[in-house]
Amino acid sequence: MSARRPGRDRRARVLPPAGNRDRVTGTPPSAAVVGGGIAGLAAATALAERGVRVTLVERGDALGGRLAGHRVTLADGSAATMTRGFHAFFRQYYNLRQLLRRADPDLRMLTGLPDYPLLHREGARDSFARVPRTPPFNALGFVALSPSFGARDLLRMRPAAALPLLDVRVPEIYRRLDGTSAHAFLSAIRFPTAARHLAFEVFSRSFFADPAELSAAEMALMFHIYFLGSAEGLLFDVPAEPFPQALWEPLADHLARLGARVRPGTAAERLAPADGDGLALTTADGARERFDAVVLALDTDGLRDLVARSPALGDAEWRARIDKLRAAPPFLVSRYWLDRPVAGHRPGFLGTSGYGALDNITVLNAFEGEAARWAHRTGGCVLELHAYARPPGADRAAEQRLLLARAREVYPELREARVIDERHAWHADCPLFPVGGYGDRPPVRTPHPAVMLAGDLVRSTLPVALMERAATTGFLAANALLARWGVRGQTLWTVPDRGRSAAFRTLASLARPAYRP
């Protein structure tokens, strides 16, 4: 891929790949990619485009990982696609967007939402529509426009405690803040309570974790990616159709055209060193195949279980590190097909705080074509509700009922709406980034030179998070293998890898060498 700048930020960082040749020559090497989520698709794409014989195995019936979907028939006979919930495609996700451009060069499958409002039950409401995009004016604009920041609140804050946010660098930010929680860090700053809910805990809950359990370093990294480190802004895009149709099926077609084998419904059972430097992958159906290289792009439990079943893989220290990985608490996605519409002024996506378990409301028919067609035909709406970090032993039926009740409190026009159909998805497979956990997370490279890891659970020295971390580590895994074969891989981009302002970097240095909450 070219080094053409991928966004508006002139300070975005480019990372050219190693390697001299455009493609493999002679007999092409073979590679297995285990896991068909964003990370696996990125790795498979980069390898296949350079001439590697790729086999992608995915235990689920469809690609997409945590953004997969499946077809359902509603109670009224309509066909619909149930997914695991709304995801925001921020403009800072340079490498994820490079992946999607393989199937859609102009990214026509994405559509921008005009705002990302945040509502607190006590009445405070924030908006990003009018916030400037360029740092530091974006952060200053957010404070100036937000009703959550009063003069008294600003006087009570401790700016010195916030100095680490002015110059976020990876991995240094983990050395400074990984030992404290996001909650403790915000308390040290004396960040206003309402603004904390609206501006920061929204980010921490993007990790499906309670702020008291989340590493402050991860939250600081998010602040850098979206506020002081990037000029792309906080508004984002969303797919105009369900994830499978808009994203993953076109990417699967792209892989097929490159000659890759894509095998959904195939679970990896065991991985072991084979003859020479190769690896033998055994799948759940008993089939065994040799590969020259393997990328493991699995979720937390999947990676831990596969390594446990593969006793000859890696050394004791690496295996112990994998065994320590844990998933975040369960989250709930509830989708309702209702017989009446929401009010016309309701946003497509609303973040909420103070409404119990309810973290956000998505009016899916505001932007997704399939939902919009159903709403137009029936006169109703398609509502999606999210609840993050739920107790493992939660009464699921009770939580689902309460979530709908809270949504009707936020949108009272739906109190009398009849439920045409409802679908609920409970999952607990997102990685947990606990206080002090950075050192235990595995990097892309493993003790075996031909085995790489990829995914949002993987430790990276680049300023990336969430879906962008998945895509970036997928490309990094492919690049590492391609470099072994003397082939250039994927050119990568990130937001700046340090504070944008020299003055801010100087101020941040006053907080070194260590942060004390």
Short mmCIF file of C-alpha atoms in Angstrom, two decimals:
data_model
loop_
_atom_site.label_atom_id
_atom_site.label_comp_id
_atom_site.label_asym_id
_atom_site.label_seq_id
_atom_site.Cartn_x
_atom_site.Cartn_y
_atom_site.Cartn_z
CA MET A 1 0.00 0.00 0.00
CA SER A 2 1.15 3.57 -0.59
CA ALA A 3 2.30 6.02 2.09
CA ARG A 4 -0.39 8.54 1.14
CA ARG A 5 -1.62 10.32 4.27
CA PRO A 6 -4.81 8.56 5.41
CA GLY A 7 -6.59 11.45 7.17
CA ARG A 8 -6.55 15.17 7.86
CA ASP A 9 -3.92 15.08 10.63
CA ARG A 10 -0.62 16.31 9.21
CA ARG A 11 1.22 14.88 12.20
CA ALA A 12 0.00 11.31 11.78
CA ARG A 13 2.93 8.93 12.00
CA VAL A 14 3.90 6.60 9.17
CA LEU A 15 5.66 3.28 9.79
CA PRO A 16 7.19 1.87 6.58
CA PRO A 17 7.54 -1.93 6.49
CA ALA A 18 10.78 -3.84 6.26
CA GLY A 19 11.64 -6.09 3.32
CA ASN A 20 12.90 -5.55 -0.21
CA ARG A 21 10.59 -7.46 -2.54
CA ASP A 22 6.97 -6.76 -3.45
CA ARG A 23 5.95 -10.43 -3.45
CA VAL A 24 7.28 -13.84 -2.52
CA THR A 25 9.19 -15.61 -5.28
CA GLY A 26 9.62 -19.27 -6.02
CA THR A 27 7.49 -21.76 -4.10
CA PRO A 28 5.22 -19.61 -1.91
CA PRO A 29 5.23 -20.26 1.82
CA SER A 30 2.03 -21.29 3.55
CA ALA A 31 0.45 -19.59 6.54
CA ALA A 32 -2.54 -20.40 8.72
CA VAL A 33 -4.46 -17.57 10.34
CA VAL A 34 -6.52 -18.78 13.28
CA GLY A 35 -9.42 -16.43 13.96
CA GLY A 36 -11.58 -14.51 11.51
CA GLY A 37 -12.08 -11.25 13.37
CA ILE A 38 -10.54 -7.91 12.44
CA ALA A 39 -7.02 -8.99 13.45
CA GLY A 40 -7.21 -12.26 11.54
CA LEU A 41 -8.65 -10.61 8.45
CA ALA A 42 -5.89 -7.98 8.48
CA ALA A 43 -3.17 -10.63 8.79
CA ALA A 44 -4.69 -12.88 6.14
CA THR A 45 -5.13 -9.98 3.72
CA ALA A 46 -1.59 -8.67 4.07
CA LEU A 47 -0.11 -12.15 3.62
CA ALA A 48 -2.29 -13.19 0.70
CA GLU A 49 -1.62 -9.93 -1.17
CA ARG A 50 2.09 -10.71 -1.09
CA GLY A 51 1.67 -14.18 -2.55
CA VAL A 52 1.60 -16.30 0.61
CA ARG A 53 -0.73 -19.32 0.51
CA VAL A 54 -3.17 -18.42 3.27
CA THR A 55 -5.71 -20.59 5.08
CA LEU A 56 -8.02 -18.69 7.42
CA VAL A 57 -9.88 -20.82 9.97
CA GLU A 58 -12.70 -19.42 12.10
CA ARG A 59 -14.60 -21.46 14.66
CA GLY A 60 -17.80 -19.42 14.18
CA ASP A 61 -20.09 -19.73 11.22
CA ALA A 62 -19.27 -16.22 10.00
CA LEU A 63 -16.34 -13.82 9.84
CA GLY A 64 -16.06 -10.64 11.87
CA GLY A 65 -15.21 -11.86 15.35
CA ARG A 66 -16.95 -9.58 17.83
CA LEU A 67 -18.47 -7.72 14.88
CA ALA A 68 -19.96 -10.81 13.29
CA GLY A 69 -23.67 -11.23 12.57
CA HIS A 70 -26.22 -13.86 11.68
CA ARG A 71 -29.56 -13.92 9.93
CA VAL A 72 -32.78 -14.17 11.95
CA THR A 73 -36.47 -14.26 11.11
CA LEU A 74 -38.56 -11.85 13.15
CA ALA A 75 -41.99 -12.56 14.59
CA ASP A 76 -43.60 -10.62 11.73
CA GLY A 77 -41.82 -12.80 9.16
CA SER A 78 -39.18 -10.20 8.25
CA ALA A 79 -35.59 -11.23 7.65
CA ALA A 80 -33.06 -9.34 9.75
CA THR A 81 -29.41 -9.48 10.79
CA MET A 82 -28.59 -9.76 14.48
CA THR A 83 -25.11 -8.59 15.44
CA ARG A 84 -23.27 -8.08 18.68
CA GLY A 85 -23.93 -4.39 18.71
CA PHE A 86 -23.03 -0.91 17.62
CA HIS A 87 -19.37 -0.03 16.99
CA ALA A 88 -17.93 3.38 16.14
CA PHE A 89 -15.42 3.61 13.29
CA PHE A 90 -13.40 6.66 14.28
CA ARG A 91 -11.40 8.56 11.67
CA GLN A 92 -8.24 7.82 13.71
CA TYR A 93 -8.57 4.14 12.84
CA TYR A 94 -6.15 4.47 9.94
CA ASN A 95 -5.14 0.82 9.66
CA LEU A 96 -8.65 -0.57 10.07
CA ARG A 97 -9.74 1.75 7.29
CA GLN A 98 -6.88 0.57 5.10
CA LEU A 99 -8.18 -2.96 5.58
CA LEU A 100 -11.75 -1.99 4.68
CA ARG A 101 -10.57 -0.15 1.56
CA ARG A 102 -9.51 -3.51 0.10
CA ALA A 103 -13.17 -4.24 -0.52
CA ASP A 104 -14.44 -0.64 -0.80
CA PRO A 105 -11.72 1.84 -1.89
CA ASP A 106 -13.91 4.89 -1.21
CA LEU A 107 -15.36 3.55 2.06
CA ARG A 108 -18.86 4.05 0.75
CA MET A 109 -20.12 1.45 3.22
CA LEU A 110 -19.43 3.92 6.03
CA THR A 111 -21.60 6.91 6.85
CA GLY A 112 -20.84 9.66 9.33
CA LEU A 113 -23.02 10.42 12.34
CA PRO A 114 -23.48 14.18 12.84
CA ASP A 115 -23.06 14.02 16.62
CA TYR A 116 -22.24 11.79 19.56
CA PRO A 117 -24.29 13.25 22.44
CA LEU A 118 -23.80 12.11 26.03
CA LEU A 119 -26.65 12.41 28.53
CA HIS A 120 -26.55 12.25 32.32
CA ARG A 121 -29.70 11.45 34.25
CA GLU A 122 -29.40 14.69 36.21
CA GLY A 123 -29.81 16.62 32.98
CA ALA A 124 -26.26 17.40 31.84
CA ARG A 125 -25.88 16.84 28.11
CA ASP A 126 -22.71 17.07 26.10
CA SER A 127 -22.21 17.20 22.37
CA PHE A 128 -19.21 16.89 20.09
CA ALA A 129 -20.79 18.42 17.01
CA ARG A 130 -19.36 21.90 17.62
CA VAL A 131 -16.11 20.89 19.34
CA PRO A 132 -13.03 21.84 17.27
CA ARG A 133 -11.04 18.94 15.87
CA THR A 134 -7.48 20.21 16.30
CA PRO A 135 -5.66 19.90 19.66
CA PRO A 136 -5.54 21.58 22.09
CA PHE A 137 -8.59 23.52 20.95
CA ASN A 138 -10.70 20.36 20.95
CA ALA A 139 -10.16 19.74 24.68
CA LEU A 140 -10.54 23.44 25.49
CA GLY A 141 -13.65 23.62 23.32
CA PHE A 142 -15.17 20.61 25.03
CA VAL A 143 -14.66 22.23 28.44
CA ALA A 144 -16.01 25.58 27.25
CA LEU A 145 -19.12 24.08 25.64
CA SER A 146 -19.85 21.44 28.26
CA PRO A 147 -22.45 22.14 30.95
CA SER A 148 -20.57 19.66 33.14
CA PHE A 149 -17.77 22.13 33.84
CA GLY A 150 -18.76 24.94 36.18
CA ALA A 151 -16.40 27.66 37.40
CA ARG A 152 -16.32 26.08 40.85
CA ASP A 153 -15.51 22.67 39.37
CA LEU A 154 -12.62 24.10 37.39
CA LEU A 155 -11.19 25.84 40.47
CA ARG A 156 -11.29 22.58 42.44
CA MET A 157 -9.36 20.59 39.82
CA ARG A 158 -5.70 19.70 40.27
CA PRO A 159 -4.10 20.33 36.86
CA ALA A 160 -0.72 19.07 38.07
CA ALA A 161 -2.20 15.60 38.55
CA ALA A 162 -3.30 15.59 34.90
CA LEU A 163 0.15 16.34 33.49
CA PRO A 164 0.72 12.77 32.22
CA LEU A 165 -2.15 13.32 29.75
CA LEU A 166 -0.19 16.04 27.97
CA ASP A 167 2.50 13.73 26.61
CA VAL A 168 1.28 10.17 26.19
CA ARG A 169 3.91 7.80 24.83
CA VAL A 170 3.81 4.03 24.57
CA PRO A 171 5.10 2.13 26.48
CA GLU A 172 6.13 4.91 28.89
CA ILE A 173 2.53 5.73 29.81
CA TYR A 174 2.16 2.17 31.11
CA ARG A 175 5.23 2.52 33.32
CA ARG A 176 3.73 5.69 34.77
CA LEU A 177 0.04 4.87 35.12
CA ASP A 178 -0.54 1.14 34.77
CA GLY A 179 -0.28 0.73 38.54
CA THR A 180 -3.35 2.82 39.28
CA SER A 181 -6.97 2.62 38.19
CA ALA A 182 -8.83 4.98 35.90
CA HIS A 183 -11.10 5.83 38.83
CA ALA A 184 -8.19 6.70 41.13
CA PHE A 185 -6.51 8.81 38.45
CA LEU A 186 -9.64 10.88 37.82
CA SER A 187 -10.16 11.28 41.56
CA ALA A 188 -6.61 12.60 41.90
CA ILE A 189 -7.35 15.22 39.22
CA ARG A 190 -10.64 16.07 41.01
CA PHE A 191 -12.36 15.86 37.68
CA PRO A 192 -16.01 16.99 38.03
CA THR A 193 -18.24 14.01 38.70
CA ALA A 194 -20.72 14.71 35.90
CA ALA A 195 -17.96 15.41 33.40
CA ARG A 196 -16.16 12.27 34.53
CA HIS A 197 -19.20 10.18 33.67
CA LEU A 198 -19.66 11.88 30.33
CA ALA A 199 -16.11 12.37 29.11
CA PHE A 200 -13.98 9.61 30.62
CA GLU A 201 -16.08 6.74 31.87
CA VAL A 202 -17.62 6.46 28.42
CA PHE A 203 -14.11 5.61 27.21
CA SER A 204 -13.38 3.22 30.06
CA ARG A 205 -16.62 1.38 29.41
CA SER A 206 -15.55 1.01 25.80
CA PHE A 207 -13.22 -1.57 27.31
CA PHE A 208 -16.24 -3.30 28.92
CA ALA A 209 -14.71 -2.73 32.35
CA ASP A 210 -15.54 -0.79 35.49
CA PRO A 211 -13.30 2.31 35.87
CA ALA A 212 -12.16 1.02 39.28
CA GLU A 213 -10.74 -2.08 37.56
CA LEU A 214 -9.35 -0.50 34.39
CA SER A 215 -5.72 0.57 34.10
CA ALA A 216 -5.39 4.36 34.06
CA ALA A 217 -2.80 3.94 31.31
CA GLU A 218 -5.44 2.59 28.94
CA MET A 219 -7.72 5.54 29.69
CA ALA A 220 -4.86 8.00 29.21
CA LEU A 221 -4.06 6.36 25.88
CA MET A 222 -7.68 6.81 24.81
CA PHE A 223 -7.51 10.49 25.81
CA HIS A 224 -4.43 10.85 23.61
CA ILE A 225 -5.95 9.01 20.65
CA TYR A 226 -9.18 11.03 20.63
CA PHE A 227 -8.31 14.38 22.23
CA LEU A 228 -4.80 15.77 22.67
CA GLY A 229 -2.97 13.42 20.33
CA SER A 230 -5.06 13.54 17.15
CA ALA A 231 -6.61 16.16 14.91
CA GLU A 232 -9.19 13.75 13.45
CA GLY A 233 -11.84 14.66 16.02
CA LEU A 234 -14.33 12.66 18.05
CA LEU A 235 -17.05 12.20 15.47
CA PHE A 236 -17.13 8.83 13.78
CA ASP A 237 -18.59 6.72 11.00
CA VAL A 238 -20.85 3.68 11.12
CA PRO A 239 -21.62 0.99 8.53
CA ALA A 240 -24.62 1.78 6.35
CA GLU A 241 -25.67 -1.89 6.34
CA PRO A 242 -25.16 -4.72 8.86
CA PHE A 243 -21.56 -5.73 9.47
CA PRO A 244 -21.60 -8.96 7.42
CA GLN A 245 -23.02 -7.39 4.28
CA ALA A 246 -21.10 -4.11 4.52
CA LEU A 247 -17.71 -5.34 5.68
CA TRP A 248 -16.90 -9.01 6.09
CA GLU A 249 -18.52 -10.67 3.09
CA PRO A 250 -16.78 -8.23 0.69
CA LEU A 251 -13.46 -8.85 2.46
CA ALA A 252 -13.99 -12.61 2.22
CA ASP A 253 -14.56 -12.18 -1.52
CA HIS A 254 -11.33 -10.18 -1.74
CA LEU A 255 -9.43 -12.98 0.02
CA ALA A 256 -10.97 -15.58 -2.29
CA ARG A 257 -9.82 -13.61 -5.33
CA LEU A 258 -6.30 -13.69 -3.89
CA GLY A 259 -6.47 -17.47 -3.65
CA ALA A 260 -6.84 -17.69 0.14
CA ARG A 261 -8.87 -20.52 1.67
CA VAL A 262 -11.48 -19.21 4.10
CA ARG A 263 -12.93 -21.89 6.37
CA PRO A 264 -15.66 -20.71 8.77
CA GLY A 265 -17.08 -23.28 11.15
CA THR A 266 -13.58 -24.73 11.69
CA ALA A 267 -12.13 -24.63 15.19
CA ALA A 268 -8.40 -24.97 15.86
CA GLU A 269 -7.75 -27.76 18.32
CA ARG A 270 -3.97 -27.91 18.68
CA LEU A 271 -0.76 -26.36 17.32
CA ALA A 272 2.63 -28.04 17.47
CA PRO A 273 6.08 -27.66 15.88
CA ALA A 274 6.46 -29.88 12.83
CA ASP A 275 9.33 -30.95 10.60
CA GLY A 276 11.90 -28.26 9.95
CA ASP A 277 10.65 -24.86 11.06
CA GLY A 278 7.05 -25.70 10.23
CA LEU A 279 3.96 -26.05 12.38
CA ALA A 280 1.18 -28.61 12.41
CA LEU A 281 -2.34 -27.29 12.98
CA THR A 282 -4.98 -29.80 14.04
CA THR A 283 -8.62 -28.76 13.78
CA ALA A 284 -11.58 -30.03 15.78
CA ASP A 285 -12.63 -32.34 12.96
CA GLY A 286 -9.32 -34.23 13.32
CA ALA A 287 -7.68 -32.83 10.18
CA ARG A 288 -3.96 -32.06 10.49
CA GLU A 289 -2.07 -29.76 8.12
CA ARG A 290 1.47 -28.41 8.03
CA PHE A 291 2.17 -24.68 7.58
CA ASP A 292 5.31 -22.60 7.35
CA ALA A 293 3.87 -19.95 9.69
CA VAL A 294 0.82 -19.31 11.87
CA VAL A 295 -0.93 -16.18 13.15
CA LEU A 296 -3.08 -16.69 16.23
CA ALA A 297 -5.79 -14.02 16.16
CA LEU A 298 -8.07 -15.39 18.86
CA ASP A 299 -10.03 -13.86 21.71
CA THR A 300 -8.78 -14.18 25.27
CA ASP A 301 -10.34 -17.50 26.17
CA GLY A 302 -9.72 -18.97 22.72
CA LEU A 303 -6.00 -18.17 22.84
CA ARG A 304 -5.57 -19.41 26.39
CA ASP A 305 -7.40 -22.67 25.63
CA LEU A 306 -5.50 -23.35 22.39
CA VAL A 307 -2.14 -22.78 24.09
CA ALA A 308 -3.18 -25.07 26.95
CA ARG A 309 -3.96 -27.81 24.41
CA SER A 310 -0.62 -27.24 22.65
CA PRO A 311 2.00 -28.23 25.23
CA ALA A 312 4.94 -28.03 22.81
CA LEU A 313 4.19 -24.42 21.85
CA GLY A 314 6.34 -21.66 23.34
CA ASP A 315 8.41 -21.64 26.52
CA ALA A 316 7.27 -21.72 30.15
CA GLU A 317 7.39 -17.94 30.67
CA TRP A 318 5.32 -17.22 27.56
CA ARG A 319 2.79 -19.93 28.37
CA ALA A 320 2.42 -18.56 31.90
CA ARG A 321 1.77 -15.10 30.46
CA ILE A 322 -0.94 -16.46 28.17
CA ASP A 323 -2.51 -18.35 31.07
CA LYS A 324 -2.85 -15.11 33.06
CA LEU A 325 -5.03 -13.46 30.41
CA ARG A 326 -8.60 -12.85 31.51
CA ALA A 327 -11.74 -11.62 29.80
CA ALA A 328 -13.67 -8.54 30.89
CA PRO A 329 -17.03 -8.93 32.68
CA PRO A 330 -20.11 -9.84 30.60
CA PHE A 331 -21.90 -7.28 28.48
CA LEU A 332 -25.43 -7.24 27.14
CA VAL A 333 -26.71 -6.14 23.75
CA SER A 334 -30.51 -5.95 23.50
CA ARG A 335 -32.19 -5.19 20.21
CA TYR A 336 -35.87 -4.35 19.94
CA TRP A 337 -38.10 -4.03 16.92
CA LEU A 338 -40.88 -1.69 18.14
CA ASP A 339 -44.20 -0.73 16.56
CA ARG A 340 -43.72 3.05 16.76
CA PRO A 341 -40.89 5.44 15.98
CA VAL A 342 -38.73 7.50 18.28
CA ALA A 343 -39.11 11.27 18.09
CA GLY A 344 -37.55 12.75 14.99
CA HIS A 345 -34.89 14.72 16.88
CA ARG A 346 -33.39 11.66 18.59
CA PRO A 347 -29.74 11.00 17.66
CA GLY A 348 -28.59 7.81 16.03
CA PHE A 349 -26.36 7.10 19.03
CA LEU A 350 -26.67 8.40 22.59
CA GLY A 351 -24.27 7.68 25.43
CA THR A 352 -25.95 7.62 28.84
CA SER A 353 -24.85 7.83 32.46
CA GLY A 354 -26.85 7.54 35.66
CA TYR A 355 -29.50 5.25 34.17
CA GLY A 356 -28.43 2.11 35.97
CA ALA A 357 -26.95 -0.49 33.66
CA LEU A 358 -27.89 1.40 30.48
CA ASP A 359 -24.70 2.67 28.81
CA ASN A 360 -26.05 3.80 25.44
CA ILE A 361 -29.00 3.76 23.07
CA THR A 362 -28.73 3.29 19.32
CA VAL A 363 -31.61 4.07 16.97
CA LEU A 364 -30.41 1.64 14.37
CA ASN A 365 -32.84 2.71 11.67
CA ALA A 366 -31.31 6.20 11.74
CA PHE A 367 -28.33 5.00 9.72
CA GLU A 368 -28.45 1.27 8.91
CA GLY A 369 -30.25 0.45 5.67
CA GLU A 370 -31.75 -2.88 6.71
CA ALA A 371 -33.23 -1.42 9.90
CA ALA A 372 -34.38 1.71 8.07
CA ARG A 373 -36.25 -0.35 5.48
CA TRP A 374 -38.03 -2.33 8.21
CA ALA A 375 -38.95 0.87 10.08
CA HIS A 376 -40.24 2.52 6.89
CA ARG A 377 -42.36 -0.51 6.04
CA THR A 378 -43.86 -0.94 9.52
CA GLY A 379 -43.85 2.59 10.92
CA GLY A 380 -41.77 1.42 13.88
CA CYS A 381 -38.14 1.65 14.94
CA VAL A 382 -35.18 -0.62 15.71
CA LEU A 383 -33.63 0.15 19.07
CA GLU A 384 -30.37 -1.27 20.41
CA LEU A 385 -29.38 -1.02 24.07
CA HIS A 386 -25.99 -1.76 25.63
CA ALA A 387 -25.02 -2.60 29.20
CA TYR A 388 -21.32 -3.12 29.94
CA ALA A 389 -19.45 -4.75 32.82
CA ARG A 390 -22.40 -6.67 34.21
CA PRO A 391 -22.00 -9.03 37.18
CA PRO A 392 -21.11 -12.56 36.03
CA GLY A 393 -24.05 -14.03 37.93
CA ALA A 394 -26.58 -11.42 36.84
CA ASP A 395 -30.23 -12.39 36.35
CA ARG A 396 -30.24 -11.97 32.59
CA ALA A 397 -34.00 -11.75 32.12
CA ALA A 398 -34.28 -9.13 34.86
CA GLU A 399 -31.39 -7.09 33.42
CA GLN A 400 -32.98 -7.16 29.98
CA ARG A 401 -36.32 -5.92 31.33
CA LEU A 402 -34.65 -3.17 33.34
CA LEU A 403 -32.63 -2.03 30.34
CA LEU A 404 -35.76 -1.50 28.26
CA ALA A 405 -37.43 0.32 31.14
CA ARG A 406 -34.47 2.70 31.39
CA ALA A 407 -34.53 3.32 27.65
CA ARG A 408 -38.22 4.22 27.87
CA GLU A 409 -37.31 6.66 30.63
CA VAL A 410 -34.81 8.34 28.32
CA TYR A 411 -37.21 8.26 25.35
CA PRO A 412 -40.68 8.52 26.94
CA GLU A 413 -42.43 8.39 23.55
CA LEU A 414 -41.65 4.66 23.59
CA ARG A 415 -43.40 3.87 26.88
CA GLU A 416 -46.46 2.52 25.10
CA ALA A 417 -44.56 0.99 22.17
CA ARG A 418 -45.31 -2.67 21.53
CA VAL A 419 -42.38 -5.05 21.08
CA ILE A 420 -42.66 -6.80 17.71
CA ASP A 421 -39.54 -8.86 18.39
CA GLU A 422 -36.48 -8.78 20.62
CA ARG A 423 -33.08 -10.43 20.55
CA HIS A 424 -30.45 -10.42 23.30
CA ALA A 425 -26.75 -11.21 23.17
CA TRP A 426 -24.68 -11.83 26.29
CA HIS A 427 -20.93 -12.19 25.84
CA ALA A 428 -17.83 -12.17 28.02
CA ASP A 429 -14.99 -12.43 25.50
CA CYS A 430 -13.46 -8.95 25.45
CA PRO A 431 -9.95 -8.66 26.91
CA LEU A 432 -9.57 -7.22 30.39
CA PHE A 433 -6.93 -4.51 30.87
CA PRO A 434 -6.62 -4.52 34.65
CA VAL A 435 -4.48 -2.33 36.86
CA GLY A 436 -0.90 -3.52 36.55
CA GLY A 437 -1.67 -5.95 33.73
CA TYR A 438 0.33 -4.46 30.86
CA GLY A 439 3.50 -6.39 31.63
CA ASP A 440 1.66 -9.71 31.47
CA ARG A 441 0.10 -9.10 28.06
CA PRO A 442 1.93 -10.91 25.24
CA PRO A 443 3.43 -9.01 22.29
CA VAL A 444 3.00 -9.89 18.62
CA ARG A 445 6.11 -12.07 18.51
CA THR A 446 6.22 -15.38 20.35
CA PRO A 447 9.13 -17.67 21.30
CA HIS A 448 8.55 -19.54 18.03
CA PRO A 449 9.83 -17.35 15.15
CA ALA A 450 7.05 -18.47 12.80
CA VAL A 451 4.14 -17.99 15.25
CA MET A 452 2.67 -14.51 15.75
CA LEU A 453 -0.17 -13.16 17.87
CA ALA A 454 -2.71 -10.55 16.81
CA GLY A 455 -5.76 -8.93 18.36
CA ASP A 456 -6.82 -6.18 20.73
CA LEU A 457 -5.49 -8.25 23.66
CA VAL A 458 -1.93 -8.06 22.28
CA ARG A 459 0.59 -5.65 23.76
CA SER A 460 1.72 -2.98 21.32
CA THR A 461 4.23 -0.13 21.45
CA LEU A 462 2.01 1.95 19.16
CA PRO A 463 -0.76 4.37 20.26
CA VAL A 464 -3.71 2.21 19.17
CA ALA A 465 -6.73 0.75 20.96
CA LEU A 466 -9.86 -1.32 20.45
CA MET A 467 -10.64 -2.16 16.80
CA GLU A 468 -7.60 -0.22 15.61
CA ARG A 469 -5.32 -2.26 17.86
CA ALA A 470 -6.81 -5.41 16.38
CA ALA A 471 -6.21 -4.29 12.80
CA THR A 472 -2.74 -2.90 13.55
CA THR A 473 -1.48 -6.01 15.33
CA GLY A 474 -2.91 -8.15 12.53
CA PHE A 475 -0.82 -6.21 10.02
CA LEU A 476 2.20 -6.26 12.36
CA ALA A 477 1.97 -10.04 12.63
CA ALA A 478 1.85 -10.37 8.84
CA ASN A 479 4.69 -7.88 8.41
CA ALA A 480 6.91 -9.83 10.81
CA LEU A 481 6.40 -13.02 8.81
CA LEU A 482 6.84 -11.29 5.46
CA ALA A 483 10.10 -9.74 6.66
CA ARG A 484 11.42 -13.26 7.35
CA TRP A 485 10.85 -13.97 3.67
CA GLY A 486 12.36 -10.65 2.51
CA VAL A 487 9.00 -9.23 1.44
CA ARG A 488 7.62 -5.77 2.18
CA GLY A 489 4.43 -5.75 4.20
CA GLN A 490 1.75 -3.22 5.02
CA THR A 491 2.57 0.46 5.56
CA LEU A 492 1.06 1.45 8.90
CA TRP A 493 -0.14 4.78 10.28
CA THR A 494 -0.91 5.93 13.80
CA VAL A 495 -1.81 9.11 15.60
CA PRO A 496 1.34 10.94 16.82
CA ASP A 497 3.33 8.85 19.27
CA ARG A 498 3.90 11.70 21.73
CA GLY A 499 2.32 14.96 22.85
CA ARG A 500 1.75 17.34 19.94
CA SER A 501 2.90 20.49 21.74
CA ALA A 502 6.49 21.10 22.88
CA ALA A 503 5.14 23.26 25.70
CA PHE A 504 2.81 20.47 26.82
CA ARG A 505 5.62 17.93 26.65
CA THR A 506 7.71 20.18 28.89
CA LEU A 507 4.87 20.43 31.40
CA ALA A 508 4.32 16.69 31.30
CA SER A 509 8.00 16.12 32.09
CA LEU A 510 7.38 17.70 35.50
CA ALA A 511 5.35 14.62 36.41
CA ARG A 512 8.22 12.25 35.66
CA PRO A 513 9.64 9.87 36.62
CA ALA A 514 6.59 8.47 38.38
CA TYR A 515 2.96 9.35 38.95
CA ARG A 516 1.58 9.40 42.49
CA PRO A 517 -2.22 9.44 42.86
#
